[in-house]
Coordinates of C-alpha atoms in Angstrom, one line a residue:
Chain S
X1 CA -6.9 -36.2 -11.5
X2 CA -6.4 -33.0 -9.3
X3 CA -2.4 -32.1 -9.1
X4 CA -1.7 -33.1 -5.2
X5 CA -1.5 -29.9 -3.4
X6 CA 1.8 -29.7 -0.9
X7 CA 1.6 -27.3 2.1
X8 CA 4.0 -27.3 4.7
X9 CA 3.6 -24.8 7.6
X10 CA 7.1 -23.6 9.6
X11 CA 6.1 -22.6 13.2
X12 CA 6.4 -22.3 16.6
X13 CA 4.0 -23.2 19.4
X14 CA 4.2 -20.7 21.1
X15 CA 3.8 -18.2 18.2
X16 CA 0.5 -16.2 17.8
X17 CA 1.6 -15.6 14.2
X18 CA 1.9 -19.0 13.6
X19 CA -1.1 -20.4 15.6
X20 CA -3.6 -18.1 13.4
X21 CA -2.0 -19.9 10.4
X22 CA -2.8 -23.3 11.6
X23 CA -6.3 -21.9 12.8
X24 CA -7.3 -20.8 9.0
X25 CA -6.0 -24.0 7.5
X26 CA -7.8 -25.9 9.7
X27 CA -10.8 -23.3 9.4
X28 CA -11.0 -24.1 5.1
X29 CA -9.7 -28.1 6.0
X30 CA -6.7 -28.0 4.2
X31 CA -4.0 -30.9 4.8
X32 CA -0.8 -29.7 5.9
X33 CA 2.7 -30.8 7.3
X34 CA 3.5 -29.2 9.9
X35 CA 7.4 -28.1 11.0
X36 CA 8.4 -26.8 14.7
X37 CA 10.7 -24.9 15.0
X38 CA 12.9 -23.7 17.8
X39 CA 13.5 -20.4 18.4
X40 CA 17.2 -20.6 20.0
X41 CA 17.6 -22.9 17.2
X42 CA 16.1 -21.9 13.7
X43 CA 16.3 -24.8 11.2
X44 CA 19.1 -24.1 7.6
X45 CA 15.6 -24.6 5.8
X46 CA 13.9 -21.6 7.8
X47 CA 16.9 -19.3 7.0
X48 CA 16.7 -20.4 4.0
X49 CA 13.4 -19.6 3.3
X50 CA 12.7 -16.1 5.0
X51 CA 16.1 -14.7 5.0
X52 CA 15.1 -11.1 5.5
X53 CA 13.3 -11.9 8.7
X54 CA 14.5 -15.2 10.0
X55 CA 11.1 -15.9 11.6
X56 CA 7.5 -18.2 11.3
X57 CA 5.4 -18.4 10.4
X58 CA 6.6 -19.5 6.8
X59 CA 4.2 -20.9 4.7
X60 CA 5.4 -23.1 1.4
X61 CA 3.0 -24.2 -1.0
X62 CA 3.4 -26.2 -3.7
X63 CA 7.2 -25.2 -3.6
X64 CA 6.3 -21.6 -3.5
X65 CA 7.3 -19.3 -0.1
X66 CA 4.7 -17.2 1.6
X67 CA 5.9 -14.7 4.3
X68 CA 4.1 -12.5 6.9
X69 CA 1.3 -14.1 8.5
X70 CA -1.3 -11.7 7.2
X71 CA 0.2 -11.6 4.1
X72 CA -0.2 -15.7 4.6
X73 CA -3.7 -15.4 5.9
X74 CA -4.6 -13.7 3.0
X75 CA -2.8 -15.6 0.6
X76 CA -4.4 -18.7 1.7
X77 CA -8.3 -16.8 1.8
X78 CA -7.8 -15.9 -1.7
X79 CA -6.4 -19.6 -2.7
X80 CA -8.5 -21.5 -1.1
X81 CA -12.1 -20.0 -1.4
X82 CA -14.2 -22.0 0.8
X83 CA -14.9 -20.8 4.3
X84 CA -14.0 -17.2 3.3
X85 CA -12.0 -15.1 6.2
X86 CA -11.9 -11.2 4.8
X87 CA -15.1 -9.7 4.0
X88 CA -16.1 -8.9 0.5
X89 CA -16.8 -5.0 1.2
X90 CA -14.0 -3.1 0.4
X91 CA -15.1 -1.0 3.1
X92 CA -15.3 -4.1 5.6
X93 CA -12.3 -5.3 4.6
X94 CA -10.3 -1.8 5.3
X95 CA -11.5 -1.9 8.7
X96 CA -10.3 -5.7 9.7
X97 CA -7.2 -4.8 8.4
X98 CA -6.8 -1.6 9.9
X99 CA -7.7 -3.6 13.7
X100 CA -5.4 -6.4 12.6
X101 CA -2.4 -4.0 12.5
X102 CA -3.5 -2.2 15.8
X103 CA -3.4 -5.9 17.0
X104 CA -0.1 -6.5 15.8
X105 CA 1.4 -3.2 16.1
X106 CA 0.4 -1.4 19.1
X107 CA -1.4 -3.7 21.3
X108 CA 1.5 -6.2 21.1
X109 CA 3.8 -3.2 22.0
X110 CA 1.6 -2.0 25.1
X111 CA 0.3 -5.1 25.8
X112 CA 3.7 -7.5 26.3
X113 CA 7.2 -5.6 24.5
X114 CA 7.4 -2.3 26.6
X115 CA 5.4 -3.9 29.7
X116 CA 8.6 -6.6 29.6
X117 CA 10.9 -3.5 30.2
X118 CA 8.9 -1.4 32.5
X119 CA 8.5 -1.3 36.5
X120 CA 5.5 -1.7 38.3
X121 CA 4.0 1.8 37.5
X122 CA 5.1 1.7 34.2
X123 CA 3.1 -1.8 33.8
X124 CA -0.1 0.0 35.1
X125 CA 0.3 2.8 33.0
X126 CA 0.9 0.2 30.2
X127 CA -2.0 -1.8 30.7
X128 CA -4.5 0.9 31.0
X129 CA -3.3 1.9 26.9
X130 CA -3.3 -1.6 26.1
X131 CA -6.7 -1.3 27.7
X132 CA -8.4 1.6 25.8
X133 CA -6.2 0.2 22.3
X134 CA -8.4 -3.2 22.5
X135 CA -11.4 -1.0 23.8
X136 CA -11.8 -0.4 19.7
X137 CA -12.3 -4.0 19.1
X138 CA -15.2 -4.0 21.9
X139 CA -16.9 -1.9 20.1
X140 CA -16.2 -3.3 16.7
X141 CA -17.9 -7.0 18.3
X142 CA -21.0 -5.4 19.6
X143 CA -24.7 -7.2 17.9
X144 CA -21.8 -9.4 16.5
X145 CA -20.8 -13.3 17.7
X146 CA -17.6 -12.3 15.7
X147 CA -15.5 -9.5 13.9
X148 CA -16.6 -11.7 11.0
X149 CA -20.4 -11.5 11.1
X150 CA -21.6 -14.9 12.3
X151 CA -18.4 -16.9 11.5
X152 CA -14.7 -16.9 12.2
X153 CA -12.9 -14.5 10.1
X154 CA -9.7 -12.8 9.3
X155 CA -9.8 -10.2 12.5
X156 CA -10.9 -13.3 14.8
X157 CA -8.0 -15.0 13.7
X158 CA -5.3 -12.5 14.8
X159 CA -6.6 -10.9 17.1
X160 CA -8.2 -14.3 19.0
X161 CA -4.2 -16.0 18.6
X162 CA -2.7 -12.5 19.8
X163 CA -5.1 -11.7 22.5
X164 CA -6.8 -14.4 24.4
X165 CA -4.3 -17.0 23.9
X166 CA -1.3 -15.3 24.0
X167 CA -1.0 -11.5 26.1
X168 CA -3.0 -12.8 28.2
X169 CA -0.9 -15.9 29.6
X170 CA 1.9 -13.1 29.4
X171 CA 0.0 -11.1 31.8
X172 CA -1.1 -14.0 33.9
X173 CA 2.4 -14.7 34.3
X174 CA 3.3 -11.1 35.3
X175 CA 0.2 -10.7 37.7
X176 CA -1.5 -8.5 35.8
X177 CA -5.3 -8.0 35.3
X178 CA -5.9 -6.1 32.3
X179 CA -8.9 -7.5 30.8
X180 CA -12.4 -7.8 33.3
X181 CA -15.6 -9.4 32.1
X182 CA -17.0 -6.7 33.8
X183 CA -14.9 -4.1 31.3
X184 CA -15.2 -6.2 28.4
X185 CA -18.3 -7.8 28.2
X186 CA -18.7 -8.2 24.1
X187 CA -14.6 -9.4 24.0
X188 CA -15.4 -12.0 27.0
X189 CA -18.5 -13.0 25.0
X190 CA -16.1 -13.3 21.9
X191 CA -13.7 -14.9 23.1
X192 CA -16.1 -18.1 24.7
X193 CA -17.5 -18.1 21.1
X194 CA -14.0 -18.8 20.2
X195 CA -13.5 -21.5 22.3
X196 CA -16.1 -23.4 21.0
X197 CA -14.8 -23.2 17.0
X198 CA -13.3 -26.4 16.7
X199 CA -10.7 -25.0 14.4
X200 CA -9.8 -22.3 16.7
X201 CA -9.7 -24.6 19.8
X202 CA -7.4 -27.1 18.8
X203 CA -4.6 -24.6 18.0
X204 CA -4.7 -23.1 21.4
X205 CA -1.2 -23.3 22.8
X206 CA -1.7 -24.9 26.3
X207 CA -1.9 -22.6 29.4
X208 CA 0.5 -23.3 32.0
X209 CA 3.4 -24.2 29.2
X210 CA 2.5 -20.6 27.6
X211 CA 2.5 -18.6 30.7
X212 CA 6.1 -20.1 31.5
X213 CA 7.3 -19.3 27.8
X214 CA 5.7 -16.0 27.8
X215 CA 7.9 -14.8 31.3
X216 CA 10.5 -16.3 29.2
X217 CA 9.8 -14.1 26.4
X218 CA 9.6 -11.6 29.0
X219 CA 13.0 -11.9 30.3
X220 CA 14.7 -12.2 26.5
X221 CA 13.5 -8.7 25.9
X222 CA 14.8 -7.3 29.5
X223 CA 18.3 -8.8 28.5
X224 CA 18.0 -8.0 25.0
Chain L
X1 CA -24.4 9.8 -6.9
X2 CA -20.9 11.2 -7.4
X3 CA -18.4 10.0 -5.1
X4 CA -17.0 12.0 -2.5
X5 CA -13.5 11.7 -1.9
X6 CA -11.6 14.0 0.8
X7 CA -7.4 13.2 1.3
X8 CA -6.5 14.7 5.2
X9 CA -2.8 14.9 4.3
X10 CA 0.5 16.8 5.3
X11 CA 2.4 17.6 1.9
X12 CA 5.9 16.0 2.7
X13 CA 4.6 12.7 4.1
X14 CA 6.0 10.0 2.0
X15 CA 3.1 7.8 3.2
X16 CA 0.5 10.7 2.1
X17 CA 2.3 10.3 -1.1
X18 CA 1.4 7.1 -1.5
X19 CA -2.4 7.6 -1.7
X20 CA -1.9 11.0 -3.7
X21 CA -0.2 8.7 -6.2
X22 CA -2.9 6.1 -5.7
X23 CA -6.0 8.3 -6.6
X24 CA -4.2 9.9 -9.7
X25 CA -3.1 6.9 -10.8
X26 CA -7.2 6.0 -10.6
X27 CA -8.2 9.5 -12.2
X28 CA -10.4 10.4 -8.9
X29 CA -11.1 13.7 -8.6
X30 CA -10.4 14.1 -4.2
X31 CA -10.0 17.3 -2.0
X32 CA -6.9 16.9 -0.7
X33 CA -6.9 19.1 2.9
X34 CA -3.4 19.8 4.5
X35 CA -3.3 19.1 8.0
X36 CA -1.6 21.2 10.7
X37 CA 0.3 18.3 12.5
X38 CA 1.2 20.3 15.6
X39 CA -2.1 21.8 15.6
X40 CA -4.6 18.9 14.6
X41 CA -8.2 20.1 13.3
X42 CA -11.1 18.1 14.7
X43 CA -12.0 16.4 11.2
X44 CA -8.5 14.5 11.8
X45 CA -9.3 14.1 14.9
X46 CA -12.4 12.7 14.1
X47 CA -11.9 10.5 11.3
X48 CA -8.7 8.8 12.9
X49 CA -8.9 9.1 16.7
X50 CA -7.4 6.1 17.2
X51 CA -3.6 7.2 15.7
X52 CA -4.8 10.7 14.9
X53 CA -2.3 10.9 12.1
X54 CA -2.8 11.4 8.9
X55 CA -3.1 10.2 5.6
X56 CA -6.7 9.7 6.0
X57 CA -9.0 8.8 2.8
X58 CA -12.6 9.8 3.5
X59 CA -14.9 8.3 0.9
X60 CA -18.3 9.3 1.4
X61 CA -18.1 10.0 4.6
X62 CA -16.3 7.0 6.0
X63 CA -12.2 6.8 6.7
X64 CA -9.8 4.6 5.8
X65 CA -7.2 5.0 7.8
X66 CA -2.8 3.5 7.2
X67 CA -1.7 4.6 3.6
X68 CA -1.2 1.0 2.4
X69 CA -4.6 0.2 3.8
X70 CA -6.0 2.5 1.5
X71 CA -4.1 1.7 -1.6
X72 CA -5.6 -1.3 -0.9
X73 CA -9.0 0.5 -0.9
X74 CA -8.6 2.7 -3.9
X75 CA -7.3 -0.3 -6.0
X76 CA -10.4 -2.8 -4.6
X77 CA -13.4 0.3 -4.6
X78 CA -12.1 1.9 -8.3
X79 CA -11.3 -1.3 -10.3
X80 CA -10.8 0.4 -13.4
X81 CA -7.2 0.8 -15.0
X82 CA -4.4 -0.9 -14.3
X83 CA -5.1 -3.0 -11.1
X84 CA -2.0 -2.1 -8.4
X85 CA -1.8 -6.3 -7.1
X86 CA -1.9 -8.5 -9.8
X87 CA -4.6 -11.1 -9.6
X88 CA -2.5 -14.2 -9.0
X89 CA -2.3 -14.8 -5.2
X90 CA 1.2 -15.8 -4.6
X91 CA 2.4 -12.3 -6.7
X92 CA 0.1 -10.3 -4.5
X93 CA 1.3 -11.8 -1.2
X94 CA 4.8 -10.7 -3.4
X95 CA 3.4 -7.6 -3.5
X96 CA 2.3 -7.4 0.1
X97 CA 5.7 -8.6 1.7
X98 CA 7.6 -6.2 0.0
X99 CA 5.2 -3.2 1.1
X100 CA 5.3 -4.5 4.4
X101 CA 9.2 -4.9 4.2
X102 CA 9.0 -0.9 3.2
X103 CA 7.3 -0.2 6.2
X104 CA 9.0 -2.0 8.8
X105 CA 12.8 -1.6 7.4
X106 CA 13.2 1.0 5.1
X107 CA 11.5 4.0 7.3
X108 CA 12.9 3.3 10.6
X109 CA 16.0 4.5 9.3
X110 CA 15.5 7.6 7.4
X111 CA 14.3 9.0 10.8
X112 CA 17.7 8.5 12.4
X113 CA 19.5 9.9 9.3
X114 CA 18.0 12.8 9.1
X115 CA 17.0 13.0 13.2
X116 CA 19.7 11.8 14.9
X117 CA 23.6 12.3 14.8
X118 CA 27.0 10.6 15.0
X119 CA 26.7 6.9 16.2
X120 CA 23.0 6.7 15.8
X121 CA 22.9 8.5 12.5
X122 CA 26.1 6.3 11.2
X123 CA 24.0 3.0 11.8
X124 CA 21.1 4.3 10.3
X125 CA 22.3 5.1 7.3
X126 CA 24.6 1.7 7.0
X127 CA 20.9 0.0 7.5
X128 CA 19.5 2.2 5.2
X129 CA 21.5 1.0 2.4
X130 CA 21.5 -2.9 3.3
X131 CA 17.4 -2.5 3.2
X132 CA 17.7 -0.1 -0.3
X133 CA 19.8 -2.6 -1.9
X134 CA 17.6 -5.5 -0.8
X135 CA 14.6 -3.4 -2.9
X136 CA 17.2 -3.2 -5.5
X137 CA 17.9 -6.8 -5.9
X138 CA 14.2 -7.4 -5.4
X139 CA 13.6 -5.0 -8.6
X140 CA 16.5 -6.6 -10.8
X141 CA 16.0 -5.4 -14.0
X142 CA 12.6 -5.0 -14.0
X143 CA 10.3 -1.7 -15.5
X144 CA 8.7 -1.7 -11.9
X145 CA 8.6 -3.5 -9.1
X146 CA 5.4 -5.7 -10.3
X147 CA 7.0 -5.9 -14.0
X148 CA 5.7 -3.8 -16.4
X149 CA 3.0 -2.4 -14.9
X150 CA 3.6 0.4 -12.2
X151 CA 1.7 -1.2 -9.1
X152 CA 1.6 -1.7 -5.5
X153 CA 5.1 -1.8 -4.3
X154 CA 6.7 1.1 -6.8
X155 CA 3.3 3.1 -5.0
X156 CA 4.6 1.9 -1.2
X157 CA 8.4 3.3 -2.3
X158 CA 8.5 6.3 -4.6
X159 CA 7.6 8.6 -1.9
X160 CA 10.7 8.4 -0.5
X161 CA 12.7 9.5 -3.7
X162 CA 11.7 13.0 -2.7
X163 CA 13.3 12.8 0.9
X164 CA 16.9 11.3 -1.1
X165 CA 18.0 14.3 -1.3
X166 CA 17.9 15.5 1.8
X167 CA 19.3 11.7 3.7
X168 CA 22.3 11.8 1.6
X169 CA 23.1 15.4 2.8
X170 CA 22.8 14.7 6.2
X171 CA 24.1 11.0 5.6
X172 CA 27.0 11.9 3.5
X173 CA 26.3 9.4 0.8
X174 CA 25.2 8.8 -2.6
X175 CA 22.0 6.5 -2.9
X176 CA 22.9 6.5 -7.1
X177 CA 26.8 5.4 -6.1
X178 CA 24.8 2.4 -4.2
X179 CA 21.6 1.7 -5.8
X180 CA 22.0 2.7 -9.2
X181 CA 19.2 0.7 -10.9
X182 CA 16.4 1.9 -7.8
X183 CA 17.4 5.8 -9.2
X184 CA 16.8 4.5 -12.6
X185 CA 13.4 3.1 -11.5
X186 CA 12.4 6.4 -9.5
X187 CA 13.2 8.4 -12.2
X188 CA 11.5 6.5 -14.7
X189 CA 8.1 6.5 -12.0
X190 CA 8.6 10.1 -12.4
X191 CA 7.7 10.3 -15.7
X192 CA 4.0 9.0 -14.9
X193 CA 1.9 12.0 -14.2
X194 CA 0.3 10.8 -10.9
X195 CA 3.7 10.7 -9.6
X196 CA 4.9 14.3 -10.8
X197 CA 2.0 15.6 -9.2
X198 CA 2.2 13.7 -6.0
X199 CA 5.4 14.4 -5.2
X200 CA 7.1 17.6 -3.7
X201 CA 10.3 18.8 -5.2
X202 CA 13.3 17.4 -3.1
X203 CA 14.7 20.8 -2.4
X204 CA 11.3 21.9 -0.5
X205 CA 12.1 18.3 1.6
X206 CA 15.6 19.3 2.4
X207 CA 14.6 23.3 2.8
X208 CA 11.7 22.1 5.0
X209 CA 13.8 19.2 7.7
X210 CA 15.4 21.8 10.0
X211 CA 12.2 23.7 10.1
X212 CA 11.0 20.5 11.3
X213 CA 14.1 19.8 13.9
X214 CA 13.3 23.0 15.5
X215 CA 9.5 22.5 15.7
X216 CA 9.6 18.9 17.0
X217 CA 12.8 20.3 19.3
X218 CA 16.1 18.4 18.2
X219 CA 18.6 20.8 17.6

């Protein structure tokens, strides 16, 4: 009789790092409790677990801790091998992980830390480089439905929870247009693919609550 | 068809170190090209447009691009040898945390210690040793940071070893008075050959950091 498997998932609705979490579990149909956290509030058993960081997501499986959500995605790619998220090619694989980082790294920078701080102009300026940054995943989609081939994969999954449903409700909530169809056709393509992955779909945070949170977000990094 | 394997580098980049280390470590034969960074040739520009920094790993023709991206890359395209992430998953995502940890908390840092002054260069180097004497607790008494085998995480840290020398000057500290056990372990990685060879001597990296104060204009 198989051992029975225990995975708990620490997160935060809100969180793009933890929605892509809950987006690959779902993806390979692996059980899990889920525990929501509060961000003003982190729970003893969050400290406890990711002391260096204090953040989600955290995954814990089978009493072992899993930090970093990429380090998590991966984790749970090479655990659980059905519905595989990174390529095989080493080659491939460089490439969604290089985009993942630019995801996580600059566009989140561009796209939503420094636009919280900057004026009007500044904003412009900003979203114009968080424009040409995400112009490199357009490019990556073309002849593709997504980054991974003709299913959901590893880029999708951060880039679809940090893009589409996340910097963009922050920019709806600042006034901002950053991304046109018109711009962006193969991302806009992309991202209505998305919608329709049922695993994907049912872990997007809802609209009008994110865009509040994310002018909240906003205004804890202007009085930071 | 023999592999072709060009490293765009800039010798006292402790990130370019990493994938020097990485190749040797691998026995690759690679052209390793030093990069002008003030004056940057079109091949960089090329091959990395998007950050236009280096190290880049060209291998037949296509880049690789972030250093632990490609010691990734070298470990998964050259299996040979000792693997640099264990197989078992929950070690690698070990592996993986503590590289990432390198990254976001231990290089932030150096750059005020050795950039900045006063204030600023006071509370770098306090979080510079919290973060080294996290690594050190993480290493305990271990050979390497993966165990006995010199892997992932001893490849994401050693390069800095070489820039030690030139923190604690401007610092005013001892890194061995604090982290005795991570000098053990450096010392001990700089026995392997991949690692002698990778890394400049620290007195080029401390002759070489006001050169590059004047150049990138702080006084």
């Amino acid at each position: 009789m198989a051992e029975k498997e225990e995975v708990k998932l620490l997160g935060i609705w809100a969180s793009p790092f933890s929605r892509r979490i809950e987006m690959a579990l779902k993806l390979k149909g692996i059980p899990y409790d889920y525990v929501e956290e509060i961000l003003e509030h982190k729970s003893p058993l969050l400290l406890a677990l990711n002391p260096i960081h204090k953040k989600v997501p955290v995954l814990v499986h089978n009493g072992k801790t899993i930090l970093e959500s990429q380090v998590i995605l991966e984790y749970i790619d090479e655990t659980w091998k059905q519905s595989p998220i990174l390529p095989q090619d080493p080659y491939e694989r460089s490439k969604a992980r290089f985009l993942a980082k630019l995801v996580d790294e600059q566009i989140i920078t561009a796209g939503f830390v420094s636009m919280a701080r900057a004026d009007e102009k500044g904003r412009e300026a900003l979203a114009e480089q968080t424009r040409e940054l995400i112009m490199n995943l357009e490019k990556e989609l073309v002849g593709k439905d997504f980054f991974g081939g003709k299913s959901v994969g590893f880029l999708d999954l951060v880039a679809g929870s940090m893009i589409p449903f996340c910097l963009e409700r922050g920019w709806e909530g600042i006034g901002l247009k950053v991304i046109t169809e018109e711009k962006f056709p193969e991302y806009s393509r992309w991202v209505k693919n998305l919608e329709k992955v049922e695993a994907v779909k049912d872990c997007i945070p809802p609209r009008e609550k994110h865009v509040e949170h994310m002018n909240y977000m906003g205004e804890r990094i202007r009085s930071a | 068809m023999a592999d072709e394997v060009i490293l765009l580098d800039y010798w006292p980049s402790m990130f370019g170190m990493r994938t020097r280390v990485a190749l040797e470590e691998k026995n690759i034969k690679f052209d390793y090209r030093e990069q002008d960074l003030f004056n940057k040739s079109p091949i960089l520009l090329e091959m990395n447009p998007v950050h236009k920094k280096i190290p880049v790993l060209i291998h037949n023709g296509k880049p690789v691009c972030e250093s632990l991206i490609q010691v990734e890359y070298i470990d998964e395209t050259w299996p040979g040898g000792n693997p640099f992430l264990p197989s078992d998953p929950y070690q690698r995502a070990q592996a993986k945390f503590w590289g990432d940890f390198i990254d976001k908390k231990v290089y932030g840092p150096t750059r005020l210690i050795w950039g900045a002054k006063g204030e600023e260069q006071e509370a770098g180097t306090k979080e510079f040793i919290e973060m080294l004497k996290m690594l050190e607790s993480e290493l305990g008494d271990k050979t390497y940071f993966g165990g006995e085998t010199f892997g992932y995480v001893d490849i994401a840290m050693i390069g800095f070893y070489c820039w030690f020398d030139v923190l604690e000057k401007c610092g005013n500290f001892s890194i061995e008075a604090e982290c005795p056990k991570l000098i053990a372990w450096a010392k001990r990685c700089m026995k392997r050959e991949s690692v002698a060879k990778s890394l400049p001597d620290s007195n080029k990296i401390t002759k070489f950091v006001p050169e590059l104060k004047k150049k990138i204009g702080i006084e």
